[in-house]
Short mmCIF file of C-alpha atoms in Angstrom, two decimals:
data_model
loop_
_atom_site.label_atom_id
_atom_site.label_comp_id
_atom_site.label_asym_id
_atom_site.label_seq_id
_atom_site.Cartn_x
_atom_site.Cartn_y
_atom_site.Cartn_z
CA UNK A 1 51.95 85.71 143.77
CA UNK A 2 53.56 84.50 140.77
CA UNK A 3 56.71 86.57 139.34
CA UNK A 4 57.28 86.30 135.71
CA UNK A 5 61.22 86.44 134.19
CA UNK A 6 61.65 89.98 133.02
CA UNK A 7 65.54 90.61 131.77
CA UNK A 8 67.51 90.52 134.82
CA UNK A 9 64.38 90.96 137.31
CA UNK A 10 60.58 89.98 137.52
CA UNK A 11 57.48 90.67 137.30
CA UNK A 12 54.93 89.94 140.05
CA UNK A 13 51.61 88.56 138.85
CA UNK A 14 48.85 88.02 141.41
CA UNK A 15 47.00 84.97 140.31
CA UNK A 16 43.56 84.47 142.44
CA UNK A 17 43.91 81.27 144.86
CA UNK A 18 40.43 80.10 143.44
CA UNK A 19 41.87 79.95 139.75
CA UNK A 20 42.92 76.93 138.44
CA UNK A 21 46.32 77.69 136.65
CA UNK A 22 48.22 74.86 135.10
CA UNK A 23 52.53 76.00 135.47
CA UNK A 24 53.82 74.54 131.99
CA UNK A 25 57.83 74.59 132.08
CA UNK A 26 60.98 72.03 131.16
CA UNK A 27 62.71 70.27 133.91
CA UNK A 28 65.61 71.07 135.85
CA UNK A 29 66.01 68.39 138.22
CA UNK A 30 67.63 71.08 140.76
CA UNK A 31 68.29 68.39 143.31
CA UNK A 32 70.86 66.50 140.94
CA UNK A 33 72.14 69.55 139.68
CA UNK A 34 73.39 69.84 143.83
CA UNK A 35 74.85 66.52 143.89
CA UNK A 36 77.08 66.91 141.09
CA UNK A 37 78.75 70.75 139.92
CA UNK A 38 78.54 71.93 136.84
CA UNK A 39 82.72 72.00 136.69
CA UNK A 40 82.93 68.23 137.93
CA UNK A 41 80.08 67.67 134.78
CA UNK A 42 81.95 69.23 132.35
CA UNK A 43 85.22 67.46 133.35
CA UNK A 44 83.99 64.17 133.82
CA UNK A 45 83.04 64.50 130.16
CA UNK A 46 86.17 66.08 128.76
CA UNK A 47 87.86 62.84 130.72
CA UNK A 48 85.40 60.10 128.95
CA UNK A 49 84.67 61.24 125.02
CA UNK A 50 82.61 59.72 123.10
CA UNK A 51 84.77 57.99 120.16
CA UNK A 52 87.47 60.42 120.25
CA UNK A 53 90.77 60.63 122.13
CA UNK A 54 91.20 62.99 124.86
CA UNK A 55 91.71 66.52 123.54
CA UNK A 56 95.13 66.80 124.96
CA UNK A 57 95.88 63.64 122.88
CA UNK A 58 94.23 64.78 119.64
CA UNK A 59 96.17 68.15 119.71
CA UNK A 60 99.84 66.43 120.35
CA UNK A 61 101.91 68.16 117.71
CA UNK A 62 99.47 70.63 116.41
CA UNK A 63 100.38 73.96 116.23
CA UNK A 64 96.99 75.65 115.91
CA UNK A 65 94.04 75.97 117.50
CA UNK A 66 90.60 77.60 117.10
CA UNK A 67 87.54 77.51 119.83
CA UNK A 68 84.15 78.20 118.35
CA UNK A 69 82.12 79.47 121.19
CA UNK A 70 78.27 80.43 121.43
CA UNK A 71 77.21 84.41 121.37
CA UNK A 72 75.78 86.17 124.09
CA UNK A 73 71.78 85.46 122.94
CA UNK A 74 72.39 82.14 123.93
CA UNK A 75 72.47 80.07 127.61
CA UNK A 76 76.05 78.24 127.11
CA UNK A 77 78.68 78.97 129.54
CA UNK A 78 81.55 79.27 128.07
CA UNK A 79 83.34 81.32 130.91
CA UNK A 80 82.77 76.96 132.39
CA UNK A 81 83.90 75.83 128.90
CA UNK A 82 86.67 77.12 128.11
CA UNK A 83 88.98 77.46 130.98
CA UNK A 84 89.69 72.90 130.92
CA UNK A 85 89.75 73.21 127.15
CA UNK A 86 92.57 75.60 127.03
CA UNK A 87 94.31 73.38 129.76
CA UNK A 88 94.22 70.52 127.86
CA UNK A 89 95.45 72.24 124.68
CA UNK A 90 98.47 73.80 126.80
CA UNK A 91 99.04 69.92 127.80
CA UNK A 92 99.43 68.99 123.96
CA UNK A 93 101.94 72.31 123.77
CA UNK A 94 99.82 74.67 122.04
CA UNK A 95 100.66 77.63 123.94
CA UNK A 96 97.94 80.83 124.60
CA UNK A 97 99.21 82.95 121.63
CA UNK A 98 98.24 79.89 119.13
CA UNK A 99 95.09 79.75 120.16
CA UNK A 100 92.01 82.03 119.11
CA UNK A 101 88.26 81.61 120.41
CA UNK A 102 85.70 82.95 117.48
CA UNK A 103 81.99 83.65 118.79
CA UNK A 104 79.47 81.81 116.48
CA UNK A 105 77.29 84.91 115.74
CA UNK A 106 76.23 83.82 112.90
CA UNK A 107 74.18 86.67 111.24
CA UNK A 108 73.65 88.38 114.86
CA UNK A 109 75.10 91.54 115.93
CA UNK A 110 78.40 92.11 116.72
CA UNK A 111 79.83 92.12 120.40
CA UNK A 112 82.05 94.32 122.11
CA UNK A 113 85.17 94.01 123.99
CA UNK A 114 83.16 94.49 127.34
CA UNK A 115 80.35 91.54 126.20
CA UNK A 116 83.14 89.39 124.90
CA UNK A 117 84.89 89.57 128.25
CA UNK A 118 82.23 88.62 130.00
CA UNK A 119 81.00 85.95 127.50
CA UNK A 120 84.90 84.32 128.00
CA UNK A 121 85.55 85.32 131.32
CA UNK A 122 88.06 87.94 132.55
CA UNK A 123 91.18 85.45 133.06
CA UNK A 124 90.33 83.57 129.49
CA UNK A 125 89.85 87.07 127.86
CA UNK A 126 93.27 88.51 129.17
CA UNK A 127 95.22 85.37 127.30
CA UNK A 128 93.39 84.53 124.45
CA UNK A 129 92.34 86.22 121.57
CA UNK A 130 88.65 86.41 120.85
CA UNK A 131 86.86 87.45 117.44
CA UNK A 132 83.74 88.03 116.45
CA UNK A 133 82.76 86.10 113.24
CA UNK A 134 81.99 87.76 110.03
CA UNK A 135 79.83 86.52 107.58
CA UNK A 136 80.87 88.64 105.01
CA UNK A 137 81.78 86.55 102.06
CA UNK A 138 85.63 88.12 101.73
CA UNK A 139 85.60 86.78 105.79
CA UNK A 140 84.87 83.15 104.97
CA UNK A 141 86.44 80.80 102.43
CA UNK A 142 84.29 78.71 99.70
CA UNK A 143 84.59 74.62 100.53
CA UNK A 144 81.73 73.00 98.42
CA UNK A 145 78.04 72.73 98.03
CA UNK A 146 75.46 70.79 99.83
CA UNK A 147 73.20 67.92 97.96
CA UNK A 148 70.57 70.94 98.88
CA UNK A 149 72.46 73.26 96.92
CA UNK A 150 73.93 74.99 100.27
CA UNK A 151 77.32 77.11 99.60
CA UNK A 152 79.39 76.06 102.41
CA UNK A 153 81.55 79.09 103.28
CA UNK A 154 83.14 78.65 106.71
CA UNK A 155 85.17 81.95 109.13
CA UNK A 156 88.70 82.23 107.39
CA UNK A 157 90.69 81.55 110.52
CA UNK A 158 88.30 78.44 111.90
CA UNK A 159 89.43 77.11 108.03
CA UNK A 160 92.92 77.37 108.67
CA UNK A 161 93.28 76.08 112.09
CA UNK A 162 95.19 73.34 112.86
CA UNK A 163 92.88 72.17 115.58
CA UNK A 164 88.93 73.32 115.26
CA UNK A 165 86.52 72.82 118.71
CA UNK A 166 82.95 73.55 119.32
CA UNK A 167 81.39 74.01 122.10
CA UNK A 168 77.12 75.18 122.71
CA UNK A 169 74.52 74.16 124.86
CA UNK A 170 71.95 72.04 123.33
CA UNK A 171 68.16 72.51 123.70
CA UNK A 172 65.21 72.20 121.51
CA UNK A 173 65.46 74.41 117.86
CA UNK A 174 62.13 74.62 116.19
CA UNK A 175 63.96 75.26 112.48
CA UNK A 176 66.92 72.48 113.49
CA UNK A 177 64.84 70.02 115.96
CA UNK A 178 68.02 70.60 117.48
CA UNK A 179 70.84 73.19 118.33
CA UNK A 180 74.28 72.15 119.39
CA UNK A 181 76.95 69.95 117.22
CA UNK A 182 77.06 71.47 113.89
CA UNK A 183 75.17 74.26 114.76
CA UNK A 184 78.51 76.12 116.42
CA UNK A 185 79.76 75.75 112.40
CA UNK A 186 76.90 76.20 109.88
CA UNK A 187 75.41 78.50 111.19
CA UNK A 188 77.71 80.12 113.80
CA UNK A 189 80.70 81.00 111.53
CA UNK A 190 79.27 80.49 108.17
CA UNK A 191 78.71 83.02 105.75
CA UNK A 192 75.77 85.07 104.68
CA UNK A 193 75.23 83.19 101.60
CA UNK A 194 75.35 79.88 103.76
CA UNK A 195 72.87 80.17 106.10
CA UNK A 196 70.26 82.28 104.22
CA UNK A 197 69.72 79.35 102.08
CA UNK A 198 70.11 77.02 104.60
CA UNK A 199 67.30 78.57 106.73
CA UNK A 200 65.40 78.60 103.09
CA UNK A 201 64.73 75.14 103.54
CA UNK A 202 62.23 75.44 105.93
CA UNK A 203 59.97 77.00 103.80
CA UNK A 204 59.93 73.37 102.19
CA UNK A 205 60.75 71.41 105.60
CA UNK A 206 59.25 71.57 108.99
CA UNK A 207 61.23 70.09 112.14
CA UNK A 208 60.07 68.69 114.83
CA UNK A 209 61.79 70.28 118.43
CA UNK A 210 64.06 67.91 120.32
CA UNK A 211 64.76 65.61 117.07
CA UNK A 212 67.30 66.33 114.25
CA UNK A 213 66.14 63.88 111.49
CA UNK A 214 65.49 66.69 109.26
CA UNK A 215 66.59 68.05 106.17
CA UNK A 216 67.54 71.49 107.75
CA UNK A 217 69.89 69.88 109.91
CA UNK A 218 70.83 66.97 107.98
CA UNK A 219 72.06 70.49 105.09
CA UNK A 220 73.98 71.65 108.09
CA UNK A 221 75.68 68.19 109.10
CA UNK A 222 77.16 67.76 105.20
CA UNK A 223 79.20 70.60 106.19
CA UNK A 224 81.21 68.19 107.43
CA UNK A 225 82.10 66.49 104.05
CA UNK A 226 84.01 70.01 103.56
CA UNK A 227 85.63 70.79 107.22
CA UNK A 228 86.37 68.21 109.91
CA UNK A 229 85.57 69.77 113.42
CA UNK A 230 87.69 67.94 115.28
CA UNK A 231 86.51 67.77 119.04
CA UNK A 232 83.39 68.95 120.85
CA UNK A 233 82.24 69.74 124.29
CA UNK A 234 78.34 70.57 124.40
CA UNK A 235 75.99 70.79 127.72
CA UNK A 236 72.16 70.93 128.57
CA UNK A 237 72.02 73.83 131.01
CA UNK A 238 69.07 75.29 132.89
CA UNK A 239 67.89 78.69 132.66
CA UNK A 240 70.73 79.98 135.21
CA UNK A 241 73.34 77.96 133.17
CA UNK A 242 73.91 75.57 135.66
CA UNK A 243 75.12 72.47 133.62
CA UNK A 244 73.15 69.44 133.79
CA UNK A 245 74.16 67.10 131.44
CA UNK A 246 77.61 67.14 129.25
CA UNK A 247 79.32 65.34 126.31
CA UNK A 248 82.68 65.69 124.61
CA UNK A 249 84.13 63.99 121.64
CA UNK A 250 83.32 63.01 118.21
CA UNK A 251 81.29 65.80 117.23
CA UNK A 252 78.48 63.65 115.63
CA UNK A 253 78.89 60.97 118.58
CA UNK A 254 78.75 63.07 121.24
CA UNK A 255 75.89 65.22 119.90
CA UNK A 256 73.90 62.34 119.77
CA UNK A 257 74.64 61.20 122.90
CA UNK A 258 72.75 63.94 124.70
CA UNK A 259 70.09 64.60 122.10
CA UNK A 260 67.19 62.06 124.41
CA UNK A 261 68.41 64.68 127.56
CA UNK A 262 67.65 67.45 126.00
CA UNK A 263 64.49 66.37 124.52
CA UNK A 264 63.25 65.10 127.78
CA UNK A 265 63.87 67.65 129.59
CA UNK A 266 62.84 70.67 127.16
CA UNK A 267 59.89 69.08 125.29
CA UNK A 268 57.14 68.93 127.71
CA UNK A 269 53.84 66.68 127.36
CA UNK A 270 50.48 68.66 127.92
CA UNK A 271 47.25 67.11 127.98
CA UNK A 272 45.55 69.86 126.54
CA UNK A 273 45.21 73.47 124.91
CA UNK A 274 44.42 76.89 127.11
CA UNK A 275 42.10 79.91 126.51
CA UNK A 276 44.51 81.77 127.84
CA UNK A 277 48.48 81.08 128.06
CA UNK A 278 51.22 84.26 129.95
CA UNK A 279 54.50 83.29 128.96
CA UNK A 280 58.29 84.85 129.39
CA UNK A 281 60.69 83.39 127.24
CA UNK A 282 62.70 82.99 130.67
CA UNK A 283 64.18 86.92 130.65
CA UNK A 284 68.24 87.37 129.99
CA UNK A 285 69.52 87.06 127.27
CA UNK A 286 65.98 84.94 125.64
CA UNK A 287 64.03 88.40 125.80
CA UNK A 288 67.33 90.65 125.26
CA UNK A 289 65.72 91.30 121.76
CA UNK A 290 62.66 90.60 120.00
CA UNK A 291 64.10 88.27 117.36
CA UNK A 292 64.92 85.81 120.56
CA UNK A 293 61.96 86.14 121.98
CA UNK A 294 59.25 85.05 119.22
CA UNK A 295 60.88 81.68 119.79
CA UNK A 296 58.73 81.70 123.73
CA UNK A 297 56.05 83.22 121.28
CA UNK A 298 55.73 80.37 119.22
CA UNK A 299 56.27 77.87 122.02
CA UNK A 300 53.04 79.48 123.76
CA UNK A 301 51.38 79.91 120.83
CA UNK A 302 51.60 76.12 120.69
CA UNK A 303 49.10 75.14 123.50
CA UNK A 304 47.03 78.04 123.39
CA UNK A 305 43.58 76.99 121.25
CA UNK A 306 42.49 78.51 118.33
CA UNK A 307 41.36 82.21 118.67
CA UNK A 308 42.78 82.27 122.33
CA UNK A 309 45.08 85.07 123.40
CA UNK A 310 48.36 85.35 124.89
CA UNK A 311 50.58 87.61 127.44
CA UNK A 312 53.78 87.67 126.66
CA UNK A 313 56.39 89.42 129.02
CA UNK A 314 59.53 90.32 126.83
CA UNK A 315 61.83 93.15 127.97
CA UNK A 316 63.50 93.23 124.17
CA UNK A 317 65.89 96.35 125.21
CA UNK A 318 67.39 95.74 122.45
CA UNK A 319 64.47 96.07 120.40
CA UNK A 320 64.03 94.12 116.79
CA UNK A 321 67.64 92.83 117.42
CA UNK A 322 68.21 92.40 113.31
CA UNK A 323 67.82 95.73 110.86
CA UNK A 324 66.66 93.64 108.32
CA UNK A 325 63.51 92.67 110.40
CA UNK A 326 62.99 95.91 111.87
CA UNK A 327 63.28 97.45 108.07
CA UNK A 328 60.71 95.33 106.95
CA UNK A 329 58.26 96.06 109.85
CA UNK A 330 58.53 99.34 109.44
CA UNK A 331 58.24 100.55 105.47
CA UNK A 332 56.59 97.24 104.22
CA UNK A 333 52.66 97.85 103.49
CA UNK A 334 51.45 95.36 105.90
CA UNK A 335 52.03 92.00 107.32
CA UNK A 336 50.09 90.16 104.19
CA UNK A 337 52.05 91.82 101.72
CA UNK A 338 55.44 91.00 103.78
CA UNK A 339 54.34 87.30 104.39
CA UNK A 340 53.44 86.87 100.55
CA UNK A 341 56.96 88.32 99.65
CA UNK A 342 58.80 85.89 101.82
CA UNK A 343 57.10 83.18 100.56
CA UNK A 344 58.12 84.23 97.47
CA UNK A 345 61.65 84.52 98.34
CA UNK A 346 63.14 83.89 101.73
CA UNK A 347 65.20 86.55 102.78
CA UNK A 348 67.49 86.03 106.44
CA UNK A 349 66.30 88.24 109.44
CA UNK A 350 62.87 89.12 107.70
CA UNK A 351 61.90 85.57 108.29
CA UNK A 352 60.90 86.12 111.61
CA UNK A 353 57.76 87.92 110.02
CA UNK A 354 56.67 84.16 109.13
CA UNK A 355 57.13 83.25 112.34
CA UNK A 356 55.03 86.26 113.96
CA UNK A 357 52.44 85.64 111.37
CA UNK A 358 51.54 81.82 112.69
CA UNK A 359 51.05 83.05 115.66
CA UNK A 360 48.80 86.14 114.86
CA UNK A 361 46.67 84.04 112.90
CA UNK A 362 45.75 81.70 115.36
CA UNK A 363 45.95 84.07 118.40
CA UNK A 364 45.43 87.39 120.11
CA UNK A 365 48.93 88.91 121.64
CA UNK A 366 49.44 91.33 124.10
CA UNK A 367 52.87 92.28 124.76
CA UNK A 368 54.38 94.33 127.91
CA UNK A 369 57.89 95.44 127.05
CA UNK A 370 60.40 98.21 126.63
CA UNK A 371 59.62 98.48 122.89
CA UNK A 372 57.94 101.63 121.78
CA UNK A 373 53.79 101.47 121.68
CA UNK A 374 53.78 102.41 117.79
CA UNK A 375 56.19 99.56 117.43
CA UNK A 376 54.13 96.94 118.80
CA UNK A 377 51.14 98.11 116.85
CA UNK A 378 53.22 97.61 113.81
CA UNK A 379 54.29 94.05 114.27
CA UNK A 380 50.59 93.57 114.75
CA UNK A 381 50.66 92.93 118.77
CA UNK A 382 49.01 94.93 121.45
CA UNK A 383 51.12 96.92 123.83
CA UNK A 384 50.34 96.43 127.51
CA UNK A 385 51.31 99.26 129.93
CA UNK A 386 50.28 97.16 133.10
CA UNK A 387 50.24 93.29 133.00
CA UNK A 388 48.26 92.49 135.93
CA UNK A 389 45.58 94.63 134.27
CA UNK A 390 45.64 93.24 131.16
CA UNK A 391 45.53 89.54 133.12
CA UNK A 392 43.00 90.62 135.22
CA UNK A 393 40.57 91.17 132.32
CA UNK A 394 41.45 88.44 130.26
CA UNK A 395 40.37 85.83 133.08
CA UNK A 396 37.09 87.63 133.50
CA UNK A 397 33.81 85.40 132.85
CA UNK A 398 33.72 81.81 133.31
CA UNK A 399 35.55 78.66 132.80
CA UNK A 400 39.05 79.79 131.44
CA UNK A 401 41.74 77.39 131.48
CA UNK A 402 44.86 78.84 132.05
CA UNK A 403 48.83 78.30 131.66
CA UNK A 404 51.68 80.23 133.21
CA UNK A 405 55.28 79.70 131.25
CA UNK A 406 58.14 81.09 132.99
CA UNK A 407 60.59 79.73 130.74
CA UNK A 408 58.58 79.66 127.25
CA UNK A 409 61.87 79.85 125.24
CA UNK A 410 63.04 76.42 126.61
CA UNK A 411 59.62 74.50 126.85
CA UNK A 412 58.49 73.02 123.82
CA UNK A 413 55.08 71.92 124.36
CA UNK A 414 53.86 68.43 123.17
CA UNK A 415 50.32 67.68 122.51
CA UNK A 416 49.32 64.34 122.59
#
């Protein structure tokens, strides 16, 4: 029996004994995760940066200071994070009520006082202010332009601070190569304008998960040119957000420095391509919403061959998780007509139609979830009411190769 990451349960699968499955997934090296913590990770690293001072040191006679801290769609665990941040910063005397902690949301939904307590933990949320970032253009102030035309217009407050941190996990990004470092800045409190055309360029530019040497995130590092970030703590976690790597310091330096962990450990070599691939993108928070979970989509999509099919298992409570996308699923004509408009002119949240499109092109999806069945027939997938079932009749005849991918959100496959 196989059980399949379903938002904060599973899903049993019963796989026959006599079928050869191939499990496809990144690796979490869960015996040296037990020999070290995931505290004494995190403050070995904050006690060795990487061409930088220690923070306590670098905030000495500031009088400001402003955390930039991942939303709740992704795996970084901040409630770790935070808590031997803030003591160094107290060190330095800058004292609770000068500090604030924004949450990168970038052009994702708001959260509320109850998901921003629990994102910060209840002791951190009690002392220190938390926001949610606005992209709004009135919210964010203009600093300069990219050499790829960019508008760099960064959260109000982060611009003001004395003192600016970020902190993220870092895995695999298949628009970045990379997420992590500048990521927690452009796009996590940039504006609207910002990271619309930033995510434009990858109708020109394609990256390559695990590496950054791309234009898309080479647009996002000339932020920098405009607003120093001036110390940053990032981690490689697992799917339980148990910390297995850490670096803190210069926020280029340090990025770097754990760019070959993360690679190795999320982009995973496979000798082949599969008839048939079942894939979760790992369950909470990768399937909260469907606009997380295409990522897993995509990453399946990746070894399955041409004209295969896929099984996704997605919860997506949340459902579309961005209005724009659902507004386009919804009233446009059909997917042609949407994918021709995009291509004409990019447009932020309906973007994720291009991504749905490679896949349907190349494969059949079925899809068991908590969306609606006349939604899934919209976005051109076919709703499954019973997942064994549907499994059960897409192994039938002979010779299928198969993959299982527990974790598809975090396992970038690599053919050779």
């Amino acid at each position: 029996m196989f059980h399949l990451p379903y938002g904060k349960t599973t899903i049993p699968l019963s796989v026959p004994e006599s079928l050869p499955v191939d499990i496809i997934t990144y690796r979490a090296d869960q015996t040296e995760e037990k020999q070290l913590s995931s505290r004494n990770r995190i403050l070995k690293a904050l006690s060795q940066p990487i061409r930088s001072p220690r923070l306590s040191e670098l905030a000495a006679g500031r009088h400001s200071a402003v955390i930039i801290i991942s939303d709740g769609t992704r795996l970084s665990p901040s409630h770790l994070l935070l808590p031997p941040l803030l003591e160094e910063l107290n060190q330095a005397g800058i004292p609770d009520p000068s500090i604030d902690i924004i949450i990168a949301l970038g052009m994702h939904r708001k959260h509320t006082r109850e998901e921003m307590e629990q994102l910060v933990g209840p002791a951190v949320y009690k002392r220190i202010r938390v926001h949610n970032h606005s992209a709004a253009a009135e919210d964010c102030i203009r600093l300069g332009t990219t050499s790829f035309g960019t508008p760099i217009e960064i959260n109000r407050l982060a611009v003001k601070a004395d003192l600016r941190i970020a902190t993220g996990n870092m895995e695999p990004h298949a628009l970045a190569g990379i997420s992590g470092g500048i990521k927690a800045v452009v796009p996590g409190i940039a504006s609207r304008r910002c990271i619309e055309h930033n995510h434009s360029l990858s109708q020109q530019f394609k990256a390559v998960p695990g590496h950054p040497d791309n234009p898309i995130h080479q647009d996002m590092e000339e932020a920098l040119r405009f607003i120093t970030v001036d110390f940053m703590l990032n981690v490689v976690v697992d799917h339980e957000k148990h910390v297995l790597e850490a670096a803190a310091g210069h926020i280029t330096a340090a990025h770097q420095a754990l760019i070959s962990q993360a690679a190795s450990r999320f982009v995973v070599p496979v000798k082949q391509t599969y008839d048939l691939t079942v894939v979760s993108p790992g369950g909470h928070p990768k399937d909260l919403q469907l606009y997380q979970a295409i990522k897993a989509l995509r990453n399946a999509s990746a070894l399955t061959r041409t004209g295969g099919t896929i099984i996704m298992a997605a919860e997506c409570p949340e459902m579309f998780g961005n209005g724009i996308f659902q507004f386009w699923v919804e009233t446009m004509k059909d997917r042609q007509t949407m994918v021709d408009q995009l291509k004409r002119e990019f447009q932020l949240g309906a973007h994720k139609i291009l991504h749905l499109d490679e896949v349907l092109t190349q494969q059949r999806v079925y899809l068991y979830s908590a969306l609606p069945r006349p939604i899934v027939e919209l976005l051109g997938l076919l709703p499954v009411d019973d997942i064994q079932a549907a499994f059960t009749e897409s192994i039938s005849g002979q010779g299928k190769s198969i993959a299982l991918m527990p974790y598809g959100s975090l396992t970038y496959p690599q053919l050779p």
